Coordinates of C-alpha atoms and ligand atoms in Angstrom, one line a residue:
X1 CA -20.4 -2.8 29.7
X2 CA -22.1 -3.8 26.7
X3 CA -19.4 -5.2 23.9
X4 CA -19.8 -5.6 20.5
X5 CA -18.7 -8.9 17.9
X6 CA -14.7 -7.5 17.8
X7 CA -15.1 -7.2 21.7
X8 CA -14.7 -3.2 22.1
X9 CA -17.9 -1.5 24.1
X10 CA -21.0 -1.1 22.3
X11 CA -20.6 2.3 21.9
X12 CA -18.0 2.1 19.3
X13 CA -20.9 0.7 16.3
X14 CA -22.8 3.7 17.5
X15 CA -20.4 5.7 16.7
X16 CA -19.6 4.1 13.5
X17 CA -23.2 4.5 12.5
X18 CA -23.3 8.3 13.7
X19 CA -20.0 8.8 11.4
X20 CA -21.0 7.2 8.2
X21 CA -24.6 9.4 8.2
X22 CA -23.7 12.0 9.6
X23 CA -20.4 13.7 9.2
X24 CA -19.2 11.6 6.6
X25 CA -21.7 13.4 5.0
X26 CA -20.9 17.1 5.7
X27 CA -16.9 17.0 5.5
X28 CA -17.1 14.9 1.7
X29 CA -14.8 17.7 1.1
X30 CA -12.3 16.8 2.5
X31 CA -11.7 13.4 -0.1
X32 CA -12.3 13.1 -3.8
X33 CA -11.1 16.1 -5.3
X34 CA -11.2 14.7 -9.1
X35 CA -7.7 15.6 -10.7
X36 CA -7.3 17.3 -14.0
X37 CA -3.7 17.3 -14.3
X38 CA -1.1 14.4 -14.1
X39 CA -0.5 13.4 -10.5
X40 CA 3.1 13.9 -10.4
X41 CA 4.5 16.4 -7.6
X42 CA 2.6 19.1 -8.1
X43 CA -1.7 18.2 -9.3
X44 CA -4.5 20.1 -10.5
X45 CA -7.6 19.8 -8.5
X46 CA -10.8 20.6 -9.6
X47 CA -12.0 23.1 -6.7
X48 CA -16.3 22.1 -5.4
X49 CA -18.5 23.2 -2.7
X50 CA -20.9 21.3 -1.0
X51 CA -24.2 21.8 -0.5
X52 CA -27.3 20.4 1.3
X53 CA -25.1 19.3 4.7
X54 CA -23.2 17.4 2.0
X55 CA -25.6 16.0 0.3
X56 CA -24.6 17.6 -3.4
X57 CA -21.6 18.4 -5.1
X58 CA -21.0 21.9 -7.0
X59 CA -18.1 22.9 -8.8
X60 CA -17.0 26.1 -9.0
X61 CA -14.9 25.7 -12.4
X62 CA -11.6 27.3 -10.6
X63 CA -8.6 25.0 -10.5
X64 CA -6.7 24.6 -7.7
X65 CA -2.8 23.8 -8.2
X66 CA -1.7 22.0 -5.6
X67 CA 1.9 20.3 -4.2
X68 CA 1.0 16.4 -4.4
X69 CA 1.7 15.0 -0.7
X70 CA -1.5 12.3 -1.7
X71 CA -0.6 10.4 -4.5
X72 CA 1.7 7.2 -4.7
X73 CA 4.4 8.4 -7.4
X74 CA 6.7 7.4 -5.3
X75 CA 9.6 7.6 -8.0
X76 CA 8.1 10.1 -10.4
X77 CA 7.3 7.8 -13.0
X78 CA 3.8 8.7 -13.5
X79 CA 4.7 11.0 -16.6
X80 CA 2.5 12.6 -20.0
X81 CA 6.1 13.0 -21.7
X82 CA 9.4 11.1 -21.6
X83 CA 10.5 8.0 -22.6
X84 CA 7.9 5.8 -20.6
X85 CA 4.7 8.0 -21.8
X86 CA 6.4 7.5 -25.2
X87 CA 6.6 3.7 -25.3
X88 CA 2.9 4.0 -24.2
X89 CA 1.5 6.1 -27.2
X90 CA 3.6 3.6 -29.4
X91 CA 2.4 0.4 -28.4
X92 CA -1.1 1.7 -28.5
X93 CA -0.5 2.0 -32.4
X94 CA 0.4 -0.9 -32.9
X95 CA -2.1 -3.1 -30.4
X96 CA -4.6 -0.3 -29.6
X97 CA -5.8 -0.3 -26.1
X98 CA -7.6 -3.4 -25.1
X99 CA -6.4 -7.1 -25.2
X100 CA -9.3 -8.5 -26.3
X101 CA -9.2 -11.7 -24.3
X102 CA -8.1 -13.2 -21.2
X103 CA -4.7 -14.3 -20.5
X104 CA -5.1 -17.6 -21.3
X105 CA -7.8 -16.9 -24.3
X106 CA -6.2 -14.3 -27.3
X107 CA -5.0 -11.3 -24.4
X108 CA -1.3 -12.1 -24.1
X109 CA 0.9 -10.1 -26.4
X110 CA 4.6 -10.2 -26.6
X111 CA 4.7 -7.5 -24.6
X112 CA 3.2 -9.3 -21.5
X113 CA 6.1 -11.9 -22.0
X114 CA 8.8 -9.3 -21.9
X115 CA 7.3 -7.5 -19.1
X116 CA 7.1 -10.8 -17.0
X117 CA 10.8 -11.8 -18.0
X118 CA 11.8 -8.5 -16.6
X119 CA 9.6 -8.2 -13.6
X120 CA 11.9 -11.7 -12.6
X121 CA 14.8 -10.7 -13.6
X122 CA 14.4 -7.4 -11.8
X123 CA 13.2 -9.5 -8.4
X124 CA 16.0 -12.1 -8.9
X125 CA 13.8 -15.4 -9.4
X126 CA 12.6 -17.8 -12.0
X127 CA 9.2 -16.2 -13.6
X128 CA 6.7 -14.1 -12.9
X129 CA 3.1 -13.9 -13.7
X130 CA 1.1 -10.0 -14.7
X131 CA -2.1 -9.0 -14.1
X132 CA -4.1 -6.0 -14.7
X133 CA -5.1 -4.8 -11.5
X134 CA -3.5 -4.8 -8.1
X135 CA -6.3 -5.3 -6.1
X136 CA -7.8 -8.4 -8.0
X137 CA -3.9 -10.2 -7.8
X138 CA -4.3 -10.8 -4.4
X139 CA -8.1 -11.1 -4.4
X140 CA -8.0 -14.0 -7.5
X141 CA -5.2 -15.4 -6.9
X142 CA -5.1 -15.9 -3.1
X143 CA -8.1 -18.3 -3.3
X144 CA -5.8 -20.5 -6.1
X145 CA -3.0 -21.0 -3.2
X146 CA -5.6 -21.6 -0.4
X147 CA -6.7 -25.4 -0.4
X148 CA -8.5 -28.1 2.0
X149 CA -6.5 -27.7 5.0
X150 CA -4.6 -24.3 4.8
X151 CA -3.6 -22.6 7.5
X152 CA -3.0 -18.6 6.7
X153 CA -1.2 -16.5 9.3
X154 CA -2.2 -13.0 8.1
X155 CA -0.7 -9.4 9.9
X156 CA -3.7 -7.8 11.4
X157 CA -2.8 -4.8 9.4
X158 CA -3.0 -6.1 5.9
X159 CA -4.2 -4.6 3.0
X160 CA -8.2 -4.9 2.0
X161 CA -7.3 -6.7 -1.0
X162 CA -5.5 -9.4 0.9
X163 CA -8.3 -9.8 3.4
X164 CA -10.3 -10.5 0.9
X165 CA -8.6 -13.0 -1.1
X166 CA -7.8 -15.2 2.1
X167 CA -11.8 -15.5 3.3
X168 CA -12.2 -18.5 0.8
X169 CA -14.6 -21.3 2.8
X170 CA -11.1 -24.0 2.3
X171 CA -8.8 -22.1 4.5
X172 CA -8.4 -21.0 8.0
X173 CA -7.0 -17.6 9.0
X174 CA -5.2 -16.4 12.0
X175 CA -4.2 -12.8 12.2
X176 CA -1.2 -12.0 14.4
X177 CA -0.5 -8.6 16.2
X178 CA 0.5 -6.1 13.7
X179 CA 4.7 -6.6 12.8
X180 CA 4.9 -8.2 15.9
X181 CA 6.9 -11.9 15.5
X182 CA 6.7 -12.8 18.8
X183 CA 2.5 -12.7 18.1
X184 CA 3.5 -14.6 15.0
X185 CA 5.8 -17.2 16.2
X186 CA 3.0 -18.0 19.3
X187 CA 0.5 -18.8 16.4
X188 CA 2.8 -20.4 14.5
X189 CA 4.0 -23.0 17.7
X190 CA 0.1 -23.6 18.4
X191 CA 0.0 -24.8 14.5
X192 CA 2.1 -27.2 15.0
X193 CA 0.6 -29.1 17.1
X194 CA -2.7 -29.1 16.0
X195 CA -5.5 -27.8 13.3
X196 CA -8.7 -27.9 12.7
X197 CA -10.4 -27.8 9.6
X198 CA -13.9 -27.0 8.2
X199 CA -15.9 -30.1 9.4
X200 CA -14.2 -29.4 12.7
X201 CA -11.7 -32.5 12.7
X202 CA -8.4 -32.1 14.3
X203 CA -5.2 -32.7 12.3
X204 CA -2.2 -31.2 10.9
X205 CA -2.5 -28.5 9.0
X206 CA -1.4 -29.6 4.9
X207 CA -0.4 -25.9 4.3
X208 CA 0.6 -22.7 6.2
X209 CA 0.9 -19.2 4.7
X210 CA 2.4 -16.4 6.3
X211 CA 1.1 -13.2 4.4
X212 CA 3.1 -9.7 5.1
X213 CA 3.5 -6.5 3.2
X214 CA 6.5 -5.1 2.3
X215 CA 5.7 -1.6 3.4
X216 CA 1.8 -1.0 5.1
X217 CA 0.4 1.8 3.8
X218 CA -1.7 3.3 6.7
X219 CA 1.2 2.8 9.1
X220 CA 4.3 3.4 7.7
X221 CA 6.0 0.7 9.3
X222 CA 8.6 -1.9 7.6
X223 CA 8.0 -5.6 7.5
X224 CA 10.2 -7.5 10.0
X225 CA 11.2 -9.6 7.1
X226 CA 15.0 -11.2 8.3
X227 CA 13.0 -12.5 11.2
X228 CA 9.9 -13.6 9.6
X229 CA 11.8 -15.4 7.1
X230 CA 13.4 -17.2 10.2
X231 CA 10.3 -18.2 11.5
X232 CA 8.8 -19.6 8.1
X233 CA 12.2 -21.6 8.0
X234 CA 11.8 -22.7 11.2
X235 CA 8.1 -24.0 11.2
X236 CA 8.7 -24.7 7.3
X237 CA 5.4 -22.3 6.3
X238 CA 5.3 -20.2 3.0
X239 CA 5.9 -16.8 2.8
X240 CA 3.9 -14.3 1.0
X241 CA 5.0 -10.9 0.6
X242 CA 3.1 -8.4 -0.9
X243 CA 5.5 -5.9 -2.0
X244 CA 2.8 -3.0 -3.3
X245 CA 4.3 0.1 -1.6
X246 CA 7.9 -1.5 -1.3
X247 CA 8.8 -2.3 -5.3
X248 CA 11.0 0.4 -6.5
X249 CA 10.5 2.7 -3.2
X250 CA 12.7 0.6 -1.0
X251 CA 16.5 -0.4 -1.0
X252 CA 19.4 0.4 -2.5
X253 CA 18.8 -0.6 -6.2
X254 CA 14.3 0.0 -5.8
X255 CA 14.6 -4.2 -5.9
X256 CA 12.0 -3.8 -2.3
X257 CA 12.8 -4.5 0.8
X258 CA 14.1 -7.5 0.3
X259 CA 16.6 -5.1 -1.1
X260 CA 16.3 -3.0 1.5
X261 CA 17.9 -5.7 3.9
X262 CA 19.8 -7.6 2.0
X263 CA 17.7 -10.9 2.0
X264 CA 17.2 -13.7 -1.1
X265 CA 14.6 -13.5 -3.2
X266 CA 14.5 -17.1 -3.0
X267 CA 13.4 -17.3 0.6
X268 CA 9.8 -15.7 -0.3
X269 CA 7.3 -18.1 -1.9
X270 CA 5.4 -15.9 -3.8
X271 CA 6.3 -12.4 -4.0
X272 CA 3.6 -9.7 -5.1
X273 CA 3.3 -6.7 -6.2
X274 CA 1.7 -3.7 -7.8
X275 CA 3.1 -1.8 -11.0
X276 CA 0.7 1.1 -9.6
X277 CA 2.7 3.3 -7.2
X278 CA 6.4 3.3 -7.9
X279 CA 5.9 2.4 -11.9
X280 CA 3.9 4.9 -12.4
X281 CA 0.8 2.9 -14.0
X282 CA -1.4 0.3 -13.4
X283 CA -1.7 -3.6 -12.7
X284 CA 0.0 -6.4 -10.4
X285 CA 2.4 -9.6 -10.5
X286 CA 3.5 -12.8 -8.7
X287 CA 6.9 -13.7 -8.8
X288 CA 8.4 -16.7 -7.5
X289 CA 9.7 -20.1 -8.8
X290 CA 8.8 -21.8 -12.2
X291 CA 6.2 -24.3 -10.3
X292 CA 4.3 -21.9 -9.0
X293 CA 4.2 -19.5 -11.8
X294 CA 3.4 -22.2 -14.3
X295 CA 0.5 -23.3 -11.6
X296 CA -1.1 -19.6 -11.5
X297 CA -0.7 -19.5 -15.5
X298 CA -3.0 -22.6 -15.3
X299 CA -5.1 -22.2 -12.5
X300 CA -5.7 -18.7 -11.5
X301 CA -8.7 -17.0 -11.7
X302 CA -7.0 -13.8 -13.5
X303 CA -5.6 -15.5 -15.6
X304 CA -9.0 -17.5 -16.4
X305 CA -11.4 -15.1 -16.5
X306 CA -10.1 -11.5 -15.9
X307 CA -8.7 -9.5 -19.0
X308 CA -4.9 -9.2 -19.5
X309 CA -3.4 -6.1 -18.7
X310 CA -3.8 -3.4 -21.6
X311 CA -0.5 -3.4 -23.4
X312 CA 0.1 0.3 -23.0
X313 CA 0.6 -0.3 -19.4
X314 CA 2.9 -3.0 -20.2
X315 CA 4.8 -0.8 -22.3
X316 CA 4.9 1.7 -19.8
X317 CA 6.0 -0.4 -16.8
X318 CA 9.3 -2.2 -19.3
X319 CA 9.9 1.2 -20.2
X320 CA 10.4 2.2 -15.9
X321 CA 12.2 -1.4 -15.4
X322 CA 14.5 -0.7 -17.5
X323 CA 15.1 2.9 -16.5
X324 CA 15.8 1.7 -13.2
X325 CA 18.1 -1.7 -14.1
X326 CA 20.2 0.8 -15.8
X327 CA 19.6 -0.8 -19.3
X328 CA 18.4 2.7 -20.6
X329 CA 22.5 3.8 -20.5
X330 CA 21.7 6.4 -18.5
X331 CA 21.8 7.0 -14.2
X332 CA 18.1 8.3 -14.1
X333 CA 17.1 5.0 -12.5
X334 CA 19.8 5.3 -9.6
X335 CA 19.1 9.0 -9.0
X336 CA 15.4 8.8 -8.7
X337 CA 15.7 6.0 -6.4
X338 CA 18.6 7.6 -4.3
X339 CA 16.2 11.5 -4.6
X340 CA 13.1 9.4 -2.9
X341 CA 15.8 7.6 -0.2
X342 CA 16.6 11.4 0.7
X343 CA 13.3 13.4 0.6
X344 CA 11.9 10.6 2.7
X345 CA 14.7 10.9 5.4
X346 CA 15.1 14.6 5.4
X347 CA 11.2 14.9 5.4
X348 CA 10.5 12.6 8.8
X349 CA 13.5 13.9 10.7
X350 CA 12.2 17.3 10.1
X351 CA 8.6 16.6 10.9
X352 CA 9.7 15.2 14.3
X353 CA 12.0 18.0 14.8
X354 CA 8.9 20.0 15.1
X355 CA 7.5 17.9 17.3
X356 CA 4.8 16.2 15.2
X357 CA 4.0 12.6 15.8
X358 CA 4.6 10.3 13.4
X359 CA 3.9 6.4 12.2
X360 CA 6.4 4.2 10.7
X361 CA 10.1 3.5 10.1
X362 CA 12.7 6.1 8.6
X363 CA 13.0 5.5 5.3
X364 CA 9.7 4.5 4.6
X365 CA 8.1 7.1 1.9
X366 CA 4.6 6.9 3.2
X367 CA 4.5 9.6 6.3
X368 CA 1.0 9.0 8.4
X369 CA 1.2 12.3 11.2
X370 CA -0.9 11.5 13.7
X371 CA -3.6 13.8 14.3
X372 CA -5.7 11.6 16.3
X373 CA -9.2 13.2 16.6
X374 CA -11.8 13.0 14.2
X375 CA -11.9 16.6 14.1
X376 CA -8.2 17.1 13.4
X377 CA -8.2 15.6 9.9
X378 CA -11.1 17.7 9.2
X379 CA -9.1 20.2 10.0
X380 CA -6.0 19.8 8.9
X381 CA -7.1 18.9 5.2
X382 CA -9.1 21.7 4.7
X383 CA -6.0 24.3 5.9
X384 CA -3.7 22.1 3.6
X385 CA -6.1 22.3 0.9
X386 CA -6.7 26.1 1.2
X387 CA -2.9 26.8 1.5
X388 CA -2.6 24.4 -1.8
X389 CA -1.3 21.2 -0.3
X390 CA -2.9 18.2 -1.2
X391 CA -2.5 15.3 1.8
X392 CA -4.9 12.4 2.5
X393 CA -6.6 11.8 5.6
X394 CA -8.2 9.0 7.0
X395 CA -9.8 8.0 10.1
X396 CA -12.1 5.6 11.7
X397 CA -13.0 2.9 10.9
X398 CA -9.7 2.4 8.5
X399 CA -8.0 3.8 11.9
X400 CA -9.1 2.8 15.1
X401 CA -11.0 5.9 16.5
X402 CA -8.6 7.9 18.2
X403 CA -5.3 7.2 15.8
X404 CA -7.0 9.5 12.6
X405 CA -4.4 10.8 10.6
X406 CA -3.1 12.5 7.9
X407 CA -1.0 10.3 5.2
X408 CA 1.3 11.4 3.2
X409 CA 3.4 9.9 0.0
X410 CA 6.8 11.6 -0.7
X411 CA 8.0 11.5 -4.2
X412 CA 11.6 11.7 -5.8
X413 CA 10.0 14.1 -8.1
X414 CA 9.8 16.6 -5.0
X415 CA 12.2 19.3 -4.8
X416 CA 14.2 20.5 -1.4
X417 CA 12.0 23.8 -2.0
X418 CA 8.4 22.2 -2.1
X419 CA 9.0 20.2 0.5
X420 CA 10.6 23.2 3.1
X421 CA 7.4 24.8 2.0
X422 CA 5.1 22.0 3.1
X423 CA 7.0 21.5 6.0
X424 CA 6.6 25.5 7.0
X425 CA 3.0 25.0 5.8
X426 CA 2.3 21.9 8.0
X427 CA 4.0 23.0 11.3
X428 CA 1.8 26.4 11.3
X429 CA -1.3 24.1 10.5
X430 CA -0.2 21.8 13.2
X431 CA 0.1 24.6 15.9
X432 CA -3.0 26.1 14.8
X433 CA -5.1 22.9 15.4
X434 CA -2.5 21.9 18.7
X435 CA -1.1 18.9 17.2
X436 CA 2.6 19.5 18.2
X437 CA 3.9 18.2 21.1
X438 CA 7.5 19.4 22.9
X439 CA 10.5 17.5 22.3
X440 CA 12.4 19.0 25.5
X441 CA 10.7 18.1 29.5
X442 CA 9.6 21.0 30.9
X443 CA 11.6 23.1 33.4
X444 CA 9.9 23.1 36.6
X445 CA 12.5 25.3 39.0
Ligands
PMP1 N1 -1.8 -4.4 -2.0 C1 -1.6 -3.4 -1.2 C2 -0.7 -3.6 0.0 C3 -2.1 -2.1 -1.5 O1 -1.8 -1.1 -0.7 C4 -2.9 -2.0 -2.6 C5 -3.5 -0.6 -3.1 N2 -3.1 0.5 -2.5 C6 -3.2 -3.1 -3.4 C7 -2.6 -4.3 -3.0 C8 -4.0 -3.0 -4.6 O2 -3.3 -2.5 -5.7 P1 -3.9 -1.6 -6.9 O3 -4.2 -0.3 -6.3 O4 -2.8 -1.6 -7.8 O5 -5.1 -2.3 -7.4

């Protein structure tokens, strides 16, 4: 009967305390392999034991050459050679590695210009604004939009990076059912009416934020966006769309899934997003209108006191823009893209062919089978592992407790053949452990 703070039974911190000691401990195999190769659709892993119920480490010097199913390449262009590793090595020779400085001190080159005129040109809006990590765009710039009175309506399922950039002391936050805009719309009619700030006064909110993602990475699922963009019309909020796993994986042209479904660019406030996964390297952006990226250039805490992104990244990142808007004269751009729309497709209709359960929407490139017990994913990565197929698994507490599963990232730069061997692979893994159910009722006569 007992409940904890989130309301579930008491139980459920007990168990969180009996996870992190105790078998957290003793299956640290199962995560961290460190990589010695490029992580493009095959990987090196460097192979270790552990010892001590977990407590050390040893590795056994033998390399294991897996097929990637773990990492977020989602088009391939995480590369040593070719044209985008080549315009990396250069600009290293002529700016070296670090900036030197802040973006507003002596750390913007002109290759941070050219890479923010592209990222907008690329998104269809005015300007855009780089930084050099993903993670700390959201968490330093979320606090610059947040003021005295702001109301943020954030999906429960939003990335860490976001949850922590919206707990500044000046806002409020709301967090509506996962995808679900009926949960939004009910929070958004109650805001209306009334809000309450910090001292505990009641009056209308100045400011409300609605913060999605493009495509959630745990789940798999597509953002609503047609619809929430109706709502934020409708009860005049702001969008914010963070577009990490969505930029370059999603719609017809990799534009995101504002691509994806035809919408304007122009309808999203602030649109972020990560060079990390698709692009093949490192960093983040906002892109938006000229007010509000002249307001971040000012104002931001990245741009303050964070260093600018290292130019070789920036070199590396025009290099893939361009690549993929076609300027390169060549149709490498469109075929990755249209390779990544196909693996994903053929990839989920034959995993629930099998009869494994799967997360998300059918053309999203992140693939999260759900294996549900704790002792599943233990499973199930160590048989992948052995059989050389590197997958990521993750369970409570990034999963509620019964919904552990294994993710995994599909890649343009995966052939037909790898993946009909990881599918082979994965359904005899799956009947080992009892994962699969049947598609077809069961005769009873
Ligand atoms: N936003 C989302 C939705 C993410 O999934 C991630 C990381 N996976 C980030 C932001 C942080 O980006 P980065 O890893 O590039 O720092």
């Amino acid at each position: 009967k007992e409940e904890n703070r989130d309301g579930y039974p008491a139980i459920f911190d007990r168990f969180s305390a009996f996870y992190s000691r105790y078998v957290y401990r003793r299956i640290r195999d199962c995560w961290n392999y460190p990589i010695s190769s490029v992580p493009g659709s095959k990987v090196v892993l460097k192979e270790r034991v552990t010892n001590d119920c977990g407590w050390t480490f040893e590795f056994t010097g033998n390399k294991i050459n897996c097929l990637n199913l773990a990492s977020y390449n989602y088009l391939g262009f995480a590369e040593s050679s070719g044209p985008c590793a080549e315009a990396a090595i250069a600009s290293i020779r002529q700016y070296g590695i670090s900036t030197g400085g802040t973006r507003q001190q002596y750390g913007t080159c002109a290759l941070h210009d050219e890479l923010e005129r592209l990222t907008a040109e690329f998104l269809g809006v005015d300007d855009a604004i780089t930084f050099g990590m993903g993670y700390a765009t959201n968490t330093l710039n979320l606090p610059t939009l947040i003021s005295e009175g702001t109301l943020v309506i954030s999906d429960e399922k939003n990335h860490a990076s976001i949850i922590v950039g919206i707990k500044t002391p000046l806002g409020t936050v709301k967090v509506f059912k996962h995808n679900d805009v009926k949960d939004l719309e009910n929070l958004l009619q109650e805001a209306i009416y009334y809000g309450q700030d910090r001292k505990g006064d009641y009056k209308p909110w100045k400011k409300i934020i609605i913060i999605v993602e493009g495509v959630y990475s745990m789940e798999g699922t597509i953002v609503r966006l047609p619809e929430i963009i109706a709502l934020k019309k409708k009860y005049k909020a702001y969008l914010y769309l963070d577009e990490a796993h969505s930029i370059g994986a999603m719609g017809k042209n990799g534009r995101g899934v504002l691509d994806y479904f035809g919408c304007d660019p122009n309808d999203i406030d602030i649109l972020m997003g990560t060079y990390t996964k698709s692009f093949g390297s490192a960093g983040g952006y906002i892109a938006g209108n000229k007010k509000l990226i002249t307001y971040l250039r000012k104002h931001s805490f990245a741009s303050k006191h964070a260093w600018a992104m290292p130019p070789a990244l920036a070199a590396q990142i025009i290099s893939v823009l361009k690549i993929l808007m076609g300027r390169d004269g060549t149709k490498e751009g469109q075929r990755r893209i249209e390779a990544l729309a196909r693996n994903t497709r053929y990839f989920r209709l034959r995993l629930e062919q099998m009869g494994i359960i799967i997360h998300g929407n059918e053309d999203s490139p992140v693939v999260p089978i759900l294996v549900y017990l704790y002792s599943n994913i233990v499973s199930m990565v160590r048989s992948l592992i052995k059989e050389k197929i590197a997958t990521v698994g993750v369970g409570y507490p990034a999963t509620p407790l019964l919904e552990g599963r294994i993710r995994i990232c599909l890649s343009a730069g995966h052939t037909k053949e790898e993946l009909d061997h990881a599918l082979d692979v994965i359904e005899k893994v799956a009947d080992e452990i009892g994962i699969k159910y049947s598609r077809k009722p069961r005769d009873l006569t």
